[in-house]
Amino acid sequence: MAPPQTNPANEDLADVVRLIERMRNGERRAISHAVTELERLSAAAPALLQAMQPHLGHALVVGFTGSPGAGKSTLVNAYTRYVRSQSKTVGIIAVDPSSPVSGGAILGDRIRMTATLDDDGVFMRSLASRGHLGGLSPAAVRVIDALDAAGKDIVLIETVGTGQSEIDVAEVADVRVLVTAPGLGDDIQAMKAGLIEIADILVVNKADREGADRSVRDLQMMQGLAAEHGDWVAPILKTVGAKGEGIAELAEAADRHLAWLRESGELQARRRAHLRLRVETILKERVVREADQVLGLDREVERGFASRTDPYRVADRLFEGVVRREAEERRT
Amino acid sequence: MAPPQTNPANEDLADVVRLIERMRNGERRAISHAVTELERLSAAAPALLQAMQPHLGHALVVGFTGSPGAGKSTLVNAYTRYVRSQSKTVGIIAVDPSSPVSGGAILGDRIRMTATLDDDGVFMRSLASRGHLGGLSPAAVRVIDALDAAGKDIVLIETVGTGQSEIDVAEVADVRVLVTAPGLGDDIQAMKAGLIEIADILVVNKADREGADRSVRDLQMMQGLAAEHGDWVAPILKTVGAKGEGIAELAEAADRHLAWLRESGELQARRRAHLRLRVETILKERVVREADQVLGLDREVERGFASRTDPYRVADRLFEGVVRREAEERRT
């Protein structure tokens, strides 16, 4: 990662606008800089987010979820090569689960995307999902915006398949691809029935392996049991990511789904729901942060613990403290 | 479920105290009533939560997590029979994932606990984890409190194994049991490494099946890779839930862990951390609810969407609205 060239806390609006121009020219260092600022929610981030607004909404966001072992990384790599061959630019966000205790990445030094690292039309960032165990953090969502504002035609998100991350990806992706592979076991059928409901495209990867047709039949059966959403029926595709087989069909299905989203009004509905989710998350983070600043969360929890106060009363006291300080600030 | 006999919204403190007395006498209808009030967070819930406070902290809370197919329900059933044979009372909370789209339970009409349904020393409640996909909702946490206040010696929580639910159970359980079984596949190794770090006891259930020793070795190996927490090393036990084998050893390990928790001060630390998590959750839910009441979340999101305002500014406006109303209420 290139070191930041400027201190964005001191940048005025003109500097932010210049940064966005450089991002949109495809300058890797500018994108990397902006992504880092947004990931960390630095002092420069609010101005950057505001200035990025007019440039958002261009990218097609495709989310890849599914069990470990389904070959998602290889599939994302093959998908990237395919859309690059059509001269589209790509941003990739790989979300790795991190250990809740040690904080270290569980998957370790997974080698990724070697085929695309020297291509300026591809920008990739790996994020740890601290505390989210594979889920999408608010930081990841801001990074999607940065890649969108940078003018990438397609943003691919790859997460490790825990139940929660699939739900999170469903909130932000325009196209939700659920990836499985032959022989991953039927024990997770119960889980999948719920996940199938939120998938737009179902993929059996490693389809050159024995059992691929059975996996397709299993998916068809589970799809029959699941509730439909709208009049889109998720196609079931076979791919071999490692050989690039079935990728053109996958990209074509994604384009068809985007067209359906636009025509049905579902695209607007999804993006509106996503804005609502983000606003709620920001509100929640803010009230906890202010409560901590005003009264100290640890101190109040300690008091409540010692006096056996129920959590609702402890929360009441903290909320009161936040309101009082905010009201005082307005008076002065 | 018995219908509520009184309308608790009109109950005064004396009524709540009487309800808690009846719960502590083991009256099933009283416990059922209180659990329902707390699950729904009805108007009576705050008074009930407050009156329950002096009775909390007695129950040993044991959480069972692990992949579907590991036999957790059978194991919980066998564990219940064993501790009942020692005259301890038991509360059981089974968290079923519900479909995020249809709202229906994924697992359907799973038959549970037939052996214990006619025993007054056992109280069981099945909860759907709407939107949490197997995770513990704040409602589930309040139900744990109700069973604790009712004087149950042991509260067992069983969740479907998604990554998120394991983390949630880790937050509330005194003893965290991670259950696996031979032949569940190694594809989830990466996941398990993280989960092993937060488990207090590791169980290979269905240990009369082929491959049980290999499962034990796999767990030992993964345990070696995982970060230690404190000086407790999770024992690896073999059980056959369906035959009641290994259950006495499991209960004994749980007791040993509880003794360690007490001696090391970890019990207090965990319960303090849990209180903090609950306070944060309550604060977050409150700010969103009030923002919705004051300005209308949908309306403000709609305005922000139409004017392409970034989510931080929409959240700012909502937060301002909440503070303003609260401050006005204090002045009048």
XYZ file of C-alpha atoms in Angstrom:
664
model
C 0.000 0.000 0.000
C 1.360 3.397 -0.939
C 1.823 5.829 1.947
C -0.602 8.782 1.930
C 0.969 11.748 0.202
C -0.971 14.446 1.996
C -2.465 14.903 5.417
C -6.149 14.965 4.583
C -7.133 16.483 7.944
C -5.744 19.743 6.571
C -7.109 19.392 3.090
C -9.714 21.888 2.149
C -12.610 21.068 -0.138
C -10.525 21.777 -3.264
C -8.046 19.122 -2.175
C -10.816 16.575 -1.663
C -12.216 17.344 -5.095
C -8.714 16.900 -6.558
C -8.344 13.569 -4.781
C -11.609 12.351 -6.269
C -10.476 13.483 -9.730
C -7.290 11.457 -9.352
C -9.328 8.452 -8.154
C -11.545 8.731 -11.205
C -8.468 8.871 -13.427
C -7.677 5.419 -12.051
C -4.659 6.498 -9.973
C -4.058 3.552 -7.715
C -2.376 5.610 -4.974
C -5.268 8.052 -4.818
C -7.815 5.242 -4.507
C -5.688 3.505 -1.907
C -5.413 6.744 0.062
C -9.173 7.380 -0.008
C -9.990 3.781 0.877
C -7.691 3.962 3.897
C -9.209 7.249 5.091
C -12.715 5.814 4.800
C -11.817 2.470 6.325
C -10.437 4.260 9.400
C -13.124 6.971 9.341
C -10.390 9.579 9.740
C -10.947 13.301 10.246
C -10.950 13.755 6.470
C -13.616 11.101 5.882
C -16.799 13.226 6.305
C -15.704 15.782 3.665
C -14.640 12.957 1.384
C -17.956 11.127 1.786
C -19.838 14.306 1.013
C -17.775 15.131 -2.055
C -18.151 11.561 -3.320
C -21.966 11.674 -3.284
C -22.478 12.936 -6.866
C -20.293 10.095 -8.168
C -22.119 7.231 -6.447
C -24.544 4.724 -7.950
C -22.642 3.865 -11.128
C -21.012 0.598 -10.061
C -22.755 -2.761 -10.273
C -22.148 -4.339 -6.864
C -21.930 -8.146 -6.955
C -21.667 -10.072 -3.692
C -20.247 -13.614 -3.526
C -21.144 -15.688 -0.480
C -21.052 -19.371 0.373
C -19.273 -21.970 2.464
C -15.508 -22.080 2.757
C -14.334 -24.629 0.220
C -16.758 -23.545 -2.495
C -13.961 -21.788 -4.366
C -15.229 -18.227 -4.086
C -11.782 -16.604 -4.419
C -11.036 -18.513 -7.613
C -14.470 -17.665 -8.991
C -14.031 -13.956 -8.207
C -10.635 -14.080 -9.889
C -12.104 -15.694 -13.031
C -15.012 -13.225 -13.036
C -12.558 -10.328 -12.798
C -10.525 -11.592 -15.767
C -13.698 -11.995 -17.811
C -15.099 -8.506 -17.233
C -11.602 -7.015 -17.739
C -11.573 -8.689 -21.168
C -14.634 -6.528 -21.880
C -12.686 -3.424 -20.778
C -14.742 -2.894 -17.634
C -12.904 -1.723 -14.514
C -13.202 -3.697 -11.300
C -12.931 -3.063 -7.558
C -12.667 -6.067 -5.243
C -13.281 -6.216 -1.510
C -12.341 -9.471 0.221
C -13.652 -9.699 3.764
C -11.665 -12.113 5.923
C -12.991 -13.190 9.262
C -10.723 -12.324 12.119
C -10.496 -14.223 15.355
C -12.742 -12.665 18.008
C -10.142 -13.344 20.685
C -6.717 -12.951 19.139
C -7.778 -10.469 16.476
C -5.715 -12.362 13.903
C -7.029 -13.393 10.514
C -8.343 -16.954 10.565
C -7.513 -17.762 6.989
C -3.951 -16.549 7.284
C -1.881 -15.745 4.241
C -4.300 -16.790 1.548
C -2.793 -15.956 -1.808
C -5.217 -13.937 -3.853
C -5.695 -12.437 -7.224
C -2.167 -12.980 -8.484
C -3.444 -12.776 -12.046
C -4.805 -9.267 -11.649
C -2.394 -7.499 -9.320
C -0.470 -5.724 -12.090
C -3.557 -4.485 -13.940
C -4.440 -0.816 -13.294
C -8.072 -1.551 -14.138
C -8.367 -3.641 -10.973
C -8.192 -2.358 -7.417
C -8.332 -4.848 -4.570
C -8.495 -4.386 -0.806
C -8.615 -7.091 1.830
C -10.455 -6.170 5.024
C -10.563 -7.941 8.354
C -14.079 -8.194 9.738
C -13.163 -7.641 13.350
C -15.985 -8.748 15.604
C -18.228 -9.361 12.616
C -16.858 -12.864 11.936
C -17.165 -12.638 8.179
C -19.895 -10.052 8.168
C -19.655 -6.676 6.521
C -18.513 -3.873 8.773
C -19.618 -0.263 8.253
C -16.010 0.301 7.128
C -16.470 -2.210 4.307
C -19.574 -0.348 3.157
C -17.640 2.938 3.006
C -14.948 1.208 0.944
C -17.612 0.087 -1.544
C -18.573 3.763 -1.911
C -14.948 4.741 -2.520
C -14.598 2.204 -5.339
C -17.935 3.301 -6.787
C -16.894 6.969 -6.635
C -13.584 6.045 -8.262
C -15.650 5.044 -11.286
C -15.172 1.281 -11.118
C -17.773 -0.363 -13.354
C -18.093 -3.423 -11.143
C -17.439 -3.887 -7.430
C -17.082 -7.497 -6.275
C -17.436 -8.409 -2.604
C -16.306 -11.768 -1.346
C -17.068 -12.889 2.198
C -16.491 -16.047 4.133
C -19.768 -17.851 4.477
C -21.234 -17.403 7.890
C -24.955 -16.903 8.075
C -24.613 -13.320 9.172
C -22.330 -12.243 6.337
C -24.755 -13.519 3.720
C -27.463 -11.359 5.225
C -25.135 -8.364 5.351
C -24.042 -8.786 1.741
C -27.681 -9.070 0.758
C -28.193 -5.590 2.168
C -25.564 -3.937 -0.005
C -25.204 -5.976 -3.213
C -27.222 -5.399 -6.375
C -26.585 -9.005 -7.384
C -26.234 -11.691 -4.706
C -24.408 -14.819 -5.827
C -24.558 -17.871 -3.544
C -21.714 -20.283 -4.346
C -21.602 -23.962 -3.439
C -19.617 -26.954 -4.720
C -20.120 -30.726 -4.971
C -19.376 -32.637 -1.781
C -19.687 -29.773 0.674
C -22.191 -31.868 2.616
C -25.898 -31.674 3.171
C -25.678 -30.865 6.862
C -26.037 -27.211 6.078
C -29.233 -27.713 4.085
C -31.276 -26.120 6.827
C -29.120 -23.010 6.679
C -29.135 -22.845 2.930
C -32.909 -22.845 2.656
C -32.857 -19.427 4.304
C -29.920 -18.217 2.244
C -31.446 -19.347 -1.025
C -34.298 -16.931 -0.445
C -31.933 -13.972 -0.590
C -29.774 -15.199 -3.506
C -30.242 -13.744 -6.997
C -27.988 -16.300 -8.707
C -27.084 -19.791 -7.467
C -23.738 -21.219 -8.586
C -22.412 -24.775 -8.355
C -18.672 -24.149 -8.697
C -16.070 -26.907 -9.266
C -18.729 -28.351 -11.572
C -16.163 -30.688 -13.199
C -16.232 -32.721 -9.989
C -18.403 -35.727 -9.361
C -21.748 -34.854 -7.839
C -22.235 -31.497 -9.592
C -25.587 -32.524 -11.080
C -26.729 -33.720 -7.687
C -25.816 -30.349 -6.193
C -27.878 -28.647 -8.909
C -30.852 -30.913 -8.119
C -30.448 -30.214 -4.373
C -30.521 -26.485 -5.042
C -33.571 -26.840 -7.277
C -35.363 -28.751 -4.548
C -34.467 -26.221 -1.855
C -35.426 -23.386 -4.185
C -38.841 -25.011 -4.570
C -39.253 -24.971 -0.780
C -38.086 -21.392 -0.304
C -40.312 -18.351 -0.480
C -40.078 -16.433 -3.749
C -39.005 -12.834 -3.780
C -40.632 -10.782 -6.485
C -40.921 -12.375 -9.917
C -37.185 -13.045 -10.264
C -36.343 -16.750 -10.089
C -32.639 -17.224 -9.365
C -30.955 -19.202 -12.170
C -28.759 -22.147 -11.140
C -25.445 -22.104 -13.022
C -22.485 -24.478 -13.207
C -18.974 -22.998 -13.226
C -15.372 -24.151 -13.000
C -13.625 -21.080 -11.647
C -10.121 -22.530 -12.023
C -10.676 -23.070 -15.794
C -12.841 -20.019 -16.435
C -15.769 -22.214 -17.508
C -19.291 -20.844 -17.164
C -18.058 -17.364 -16.284
C -19.505 -15.641 -19.369
C -22.901 -17.161 -18.481
C -22.530 -15.926 -14.897
C -21.709 -12.380 -16.038
C -24.628 -12.505 -18.454
C -26.980 -13.591 -15.654
C -25.713 -10.710 -13.490
C -26.464 -8.247 -16.309
C -29.936 -9.734 -16.782
C -30.578 -9.391 -13.073
C -29.478 -5.751 -13.115
C -31.866 -5.068 -15.992
C -34.672 -6.718 -14.012
C -33.775 -4.670 -10.916
C -34.031 -1.453 -12.935
C -37.281 -2.326 -14.690
C -39.044 -3.610 -11.579
C -38.056 -0.657 -9.402
C -36.290 -3.093 -7.095
C -32.916 -1.358 -7.588
C -34.233 1.871 -6.070
C -35.962 -0.079 -3.295
C -32.750 -1.916 -2.392
C -30.624 1.210 -2.386
C -33.185 3.030 -0.247
C -33.254 0.128 2.238
C -29.472 0.180 2.287
C -29.382 3.910 3.061
C -31.798 3.319 5.920
C -29.624 0.562 7.359
C -26.548 2.785 7.179
C -28.315 5.714 8.822
C -29.460 3.455 11.665
C -25.953 2.075 12.134
C -24.452 5.569 12.270
C -27.069 6.727 14.805
C -26.358 3.707 17.005
C -22.602 4.124 16.902
C -22.976 7.811 17.704
C -25.151 7.402 20.804
C -22.760 4.809 22.259
C -19.722 6.985 21.495
C -21.284 10.079 23.071
C -22.499 8.147 26.122
C -18.945 6.966 26.591
C -17.582 10.504 26.277
C -20.114 12.108 28.619
C -20.398 9.652 31.496
C -18.039 6.835 30.597
C -19.616 3.521 29.606
C -17.239 1.486 31.748
C -17.873 3.640 34.806
C -21.669 3.505 34.515
C -21.678 -0.235 33.802
C -19.427 -0.730 36.835
C -21.822 1.300 39.008
C -24.811 -0.638 37.682
C -23.042 -3.945 38.212
C -22.107 -3.103 41.802
C -25.604 -1.852 42.710
C -27.419 -4.634 40.768
C -29.234 -2.084 38.625
C -31.076 -3.520 35.636
C -29.589 -2.688 32.228
C -32.554 -0.562 31.166
C -31.952 1.854 34.065
C -28.226 2.053 33.339
C -29.052 2.844 29.707
C -31.577 5.485 30.813
C -28.938 7.295 32.846
C -26.492 7.269 29.935
C -29.123 8.518 27.494
C -30.036 11.334 29.880
C -26.379 12.322 30.078
C -26.039 12.540 26.301
C -29.193 14.638 25.905
C -28.180 16.990 28.720
C -24.752 17.667 27.251
C -26.078 18.136 23.725
C -28.754 20.528 24.996
C -26.151 22.517 26.961
C -23.937 22.798 23.896
C -26.832 24.300 21.972
C -27.470 26.912 24.684
C -23.887 28.169 24.800
C -48.853 -22.112 26.470
C -51.178 -21.015 29.232
C -52.990 -17.721 28.595
C -51.946 -14.859 30.884
C -54.242 -14.667 33.874
C -53.803 -10.973 34.573
C -53.142 -7.883 32.532
C -49.692 -6.916 33.798
C -49.926 -3.377 32.398
C -52.247 -2.671 35.314
C -50.348 -4.619 37.875
C -48.750 -2.556 40.561
C -45.464 -3.461 42.172
C -47.157 -5.841 44.635
C -48.545 -7.850 41.724
C -45.129 -8.090 40.116
C -43.611 -9.250 43.381
C -46.381 -11.869 43.679
C -45.708 -13.038 40.109
C -42.030 -13.516 40.924
C -42.949 -15.474 44.064
C -45.119 -17.799 41.987
C -42.297 -18.184 39.446
C -39.911 -19.108 42.236
C -42.412 -21.683 43.499
C -42.002 -23.344 40.132
C -45.487 -22.474 38.809
C -45.247 -23.138 35.112
C -47.997 -20.686 34.155
C -46.347 -17.855 36.076
C -42.979 -18.494 34.402
C -44.663 -18.762 31.013
C -46.478 -15.483 31.609
C -43.296 -13.645 32.671
C -41.299 -15.086 29.769
C -43.920 -13.904 27.301
C -44.004 -10.397 28.786
C -40.219 -10.147 28.602
C -39.970 -11.679 25.151
C -42.393 -9.054 23.827
C -41.000 -6.275 26.038
C -44.551 -5.373 27.031
C -45.554 -2.392 29.161
C -45.148 -4.567 32.267
C -41.611 -5.650 31.378
C -39.613 -2.752 32.921
C -41.202 -3.233 36.380
C -40.706 -6.974 36.086
C -37.041 -6.608 35.084
C -36.447 -4.311 38.011
C -38.184 -6.575 40.534
C -36.253 -9.581 39.195
C -32.846 -7.989 39.815
C -32.320 -9.318 43.401
C -32.994 -12.855 42.171
C -30.487 -12.886 39.318
C -27.081 -14.529 39.183
C -27.973 -17.926 40.681
C -28.353 -20.004 37.507
C -25.438 -21.632 35.754
C -25.895 -20.676 32.090
C -24.598 -23.298 29.639
C -24.606 -22.539 25.912
C -24.545 -25.290 23.270
C -23.412 -24.304 19.788
C -22.198 -26.182 16.739
C -23.129 -27.197 13.203
C -26.560 -28.536 12.348
C -26.251 -32.319 12.399
C -24.028 -32.428 15.479
C -26.965 -33.605 17.592
C -27.234 -30.606 19.897
C -30.956 -31.104 20.690
C -30.373 -34.725 21.704
C -27.386 -33.724 23.786
C -29.327 -30.976 25.562
C -32.109 -33.485 26.224
C -29.663 -36.003 27.731
C -27.970 -33.271 29.770
C -31.355 -32.190 31.137
C -32.247 -35.736 32.205
C -28.883 -36.085 33.930
C -29.049 -32.884 35.987
C -32.716 -33.609 36.818
C -31.582 -36.952 38.274
C -29.532 -34.824 40.664
C -32.671 -32.840 41.575
C -31.494 -29.631 39.894
C -34.114 -27.569 38.067
C -33.578 -26.640 34.446
C -34.638 -23.898 32.048
C -34.087 -24.447 28.325
C -34.057 -21.873 25.543
C -33.931 -23.224 21.997
C -33.199 -20.562 19.412
C -34.416 -21.486 15.939
C -33.315 -19.494 12.961
C -36.148 -17.954 11.049
C -36.103 -17.150 7.387
C -35.084 -13.525 6.803
C -37.606 -13.208 3.980
C -40.624 -15.319 4.838
C -40.218 -15.057 8.615
C -40.962 -18.776 8.946
C -38.822 -21.132 10.980
C -36.252 -22.884 8.811
C -36.131 -26.095 10.787
C -39.870 -26.551 10.751
C -41.589 -28.846 13.196
C -38.575 -30.287 14.945
C -39.747 -32.539 17.764
C -38.006 -31.606 20.978
C -37.649 -32.603 24.542
C -40.422 -35.173 24.583
C -38.757 -36.856 27.542
C -38.964 -33.787 29.764
C -42.216 -32.070 28.830
C -44.230 -33.451 31.756
C -41.621 -32.636 34.426
C -42.341 -29.507 36.462
C -38.628 -29.115 37.173
C -38.041 -28.279 33.508
C -39.250 -25.194 31.682
C -38.598 -24.894 27.971
C -39.207 -22.082 25.505
C -38.468 -22.087 21.785
C -37.654 -18.693 20.296
C -37.395 -17.640 16.686
C -34.333 -15.525 16.014
C -35.948 -13.172 13.534
C -33.309 -11.315 11.573
C -30.560 -12.758 13.728
C -30.351 -16.022 11.734
C -29.593 -18.215 14.730
C -28.080 -15.497 16.851
C -29.351 -14.463 20.236
C -31.795 -11.600 20.215
C -32.131 -9.163 23.133
C -35.446 -10.942 23.783
C -33.623 -14.233 24.322
C -31.354 -12.558 26.855
C -34.351 -11.271 28.822
C -35.806 -14.798 28.806
C -32.556 -16.104 30.338
C -33.071 -13.572 33.140
C -36.647 -14.748 33.695
C -35.525 -18.378 34.072
C -32.704 -17.297 36.371
C -35.098 -15.211 38.496
C -37.489 -18.188 38.596
C -34.758 -19.984 40.497
C -33.748 -22.526 37.853
C -30.391 -24.023 38.822
C -29.269 -24.456 35.250
C -30.249 -22.590 32.088
C -29.356 -24.327 28.826
C -29.256 -22.391 25.554
C -29.180 -24.190 22.244
C -28.615 -22.316 19.008
C -28.213 -23.331 15.417
C -24.602 -22.982 14.474
C -24.006 -19.902 12.449
C -20.852 -17.988 13.167
C -22.714 -15.082 14.665
C -24.756 -17.141 17.127
C -21.650 -18.731 18.588
C -20.276 -15.293 19.308
C -23.556 -14.177 20.840
C -23.795 -17.246 23.073
C -20.222 -16.625 24.143
C -21.346 -13.246 25.460
C -24.036 -14.623 27.762
C -23.063 -18.173 28.758
C -20.959 -19.066 31.790
C -19.983 -22.322 30.086
C -19.689 -22.470 26.307
C -19.946 -25.950 24.814
C -18.982 -26.383 21.147
C -20.504 -29.586 19.731
C -19.321 -31.417 16.646
C -19.762 -34.985 15.327
C -17.806 -37.391 13.124
C -18.251 -36.860 9.405
C -19.429 -33.255 9.504
C -16.632 -32.371 7.106
C -13.441 -30.404 7.390
C -14.497 -27.562 5.131
C -15.474 -25.536 8.130
C -12.060 -25.900 9.737
C -11.273 -22.275 9.115
C -14.430 -21.218 10.930
C -13.888 -23.608 13.788
C -10.430 -22.289 14.581
C -12.066 -19.031 15.583
C -14.888 -20.741 17.442
C -12.541 -23.005 19.367
C -10.998 -19.932 20.929
C -14.281 -19.047 22.607
C -15.298 -22.589 23.648
C -14.880 -23.738 27.253
C -15.661 -27.400 26.524
C -15.333 -29.207 23.189
C -17.636 -32.173 22.577
C -17.498 -34.852 19.879
C -21.088 -36.118 19.974
C -22.293 -39.298 18.212
C -18.968 -40.725 19.380
C -20.134 -44.296 18.659
C -19.796 -43.488 14.976
C -16.746 -44.181 12.859
C -14.270 -41.327 12.826
C -14.861 -40.084 16.384
C -11.189 -40.423 17.313
C -10.221 -38.557 14.209
C -12.595 -35.740 15.158
C -10.953 -35.592 18.591
C -7.504 -35.387 16.971
C -8.706 -32.662 14.592
C -10.001 -30.641 17.528
C -6.738 -31.137 19.418
C -4.803 -29.913 16.426
C -7.010 -26.861 15.931
C -6.880 -26.157 19.648
C -3.098 -26.139 19.387
C -3.316 -23.482 16.670
C -5.842 -21.298 18.474
C -4.994 -18.558 20.918
C -5.442 -19.551 24.552
C -7.821 -17.642 26.755
C -6.698 -17.448 30.347
C -5.259 -20.586 31.914
C -8.334 -22.710 31.161
C -7.685 -25.334 28.498
C -10.984 -26.611 27.088
C -11.305 -30.381 27.638
C -12.309 -32.482 24.614
C -15.048 -34.978 25.553
C -16.801 -37.787 23.688
C -20.562 -38.207 24.135
C -23.420 -40.216 22.659
C -26.411 -38.012 23.417
C -28.961 -40.573 22.213
C -27.673 -43.154 24.730
C -26.785 -40.735 27.536
C -23.115 -41.734 27.326
C -20.484 -39.267 28.520
C -23.087 -36.903 29.944
C -21.946 -37.222 33.574
C -18.436 -36.299 32.449
C -19.809 -33.316 30.523
C -21.745 -32.071 33.572
C -18.670 -32.581 35.731
C -16.547 -30.559 33.277
C -19.144 -27.771 33.364
C -18.965 -27.696 37.182
C -15.165 -27.632 37.080
C -15.305 -24.742 34.648
C -17.700 -22.839 36.883
C -15.328 -23.330 39.835
C -12.466 -22.017 37.698
C -14.572 -19.033 36.602
C -15.234 -18.139 40.242
C -11.675 -18.586 41.458
C -10.087 -16.724 38.571
C -12.475 -13.766 38.754
C -13.497 -14.519 35.169
C -17.149 -15.038 36.169
C -17.455 -11.444 37.346
C -15.576 -10.231 34.283
C -17.908 -12.095 31.921
C -21.063 -10.876 33.643
C -19.774 -7.312 33.648
C -18.982 -7.548 29.925
C -22.443 -8.939 29.338
C -24.076 -6.046 31.192
C -22.097 -3.622 29.070
C -23.237 -5.315 25.863
C -26.873 -5.172 26.992
C -26.651 -1.507 27.965
C -25.168 -0.676 24.560
C -27.901 -2.613 22.772
C -30.637 -0.835 24.735
C -29.092 2.586 24.024
C -28.907 1.794 20.318
C -32.490 0.557 20.092
C -33.674 3.632 21.966
C -32.027 6.228 19.723
C -33.414 4.570 16.593
C -36.907 4.317 18.113
C -36.913 7.949 19.217
C -35.544 9.168 15.887
C -38.378 7.339 14.209
C -40.941 8.912 16.574
C -39.610 12.469 16.270
C -38.855 12.858 12.567
C -39.776 9.536 11.005
C -36.910 7.355 9.806
C -38.595 6.510 6.523
C -39.333 10.154 5.765
C -35.793 11.354 6.488
C -34.228 8.459 4.574
C -36.516 9.253 1.656
C -35.467 12.924 1.735
C -31.807 11.935 1.930
C -32.220 9.460 -0.925
C -33.939 12.006 -3.174
C -31.376 14.759 -2.467
C -28.374 12.385 -2.569
C -27.371 13.342 0.957
C -24.686 11.168 2.511
C -25.836 8.892 5.348
C -23.799 10.732 7.993
C -25.727 13.955 7.342
C -29.081 12.173 7.424
C -28.079 10.619 10.759
C -26.965 14.033 12.060
C -30.374 15.509 11.336
C -32.148 12.651 13.098
C -29.855 12.881 16.123
C -30.496 16.628 16.340
C -34.223 15.974 16.299
C -34.020 13.508 19.180
C -31.905 15.831 21.330
C -34.166 18.801 20.635
C -37.320 16.970 21.633
C -35.769 15.477 24.739
C -34.459 18.897 25.786
C -37.880 20.477 25.229
C -39.552 17.788 27.333
C -37.201 18.601 30.185
C -38.046 22.326 30.008
C -41.818 21.813 30.185
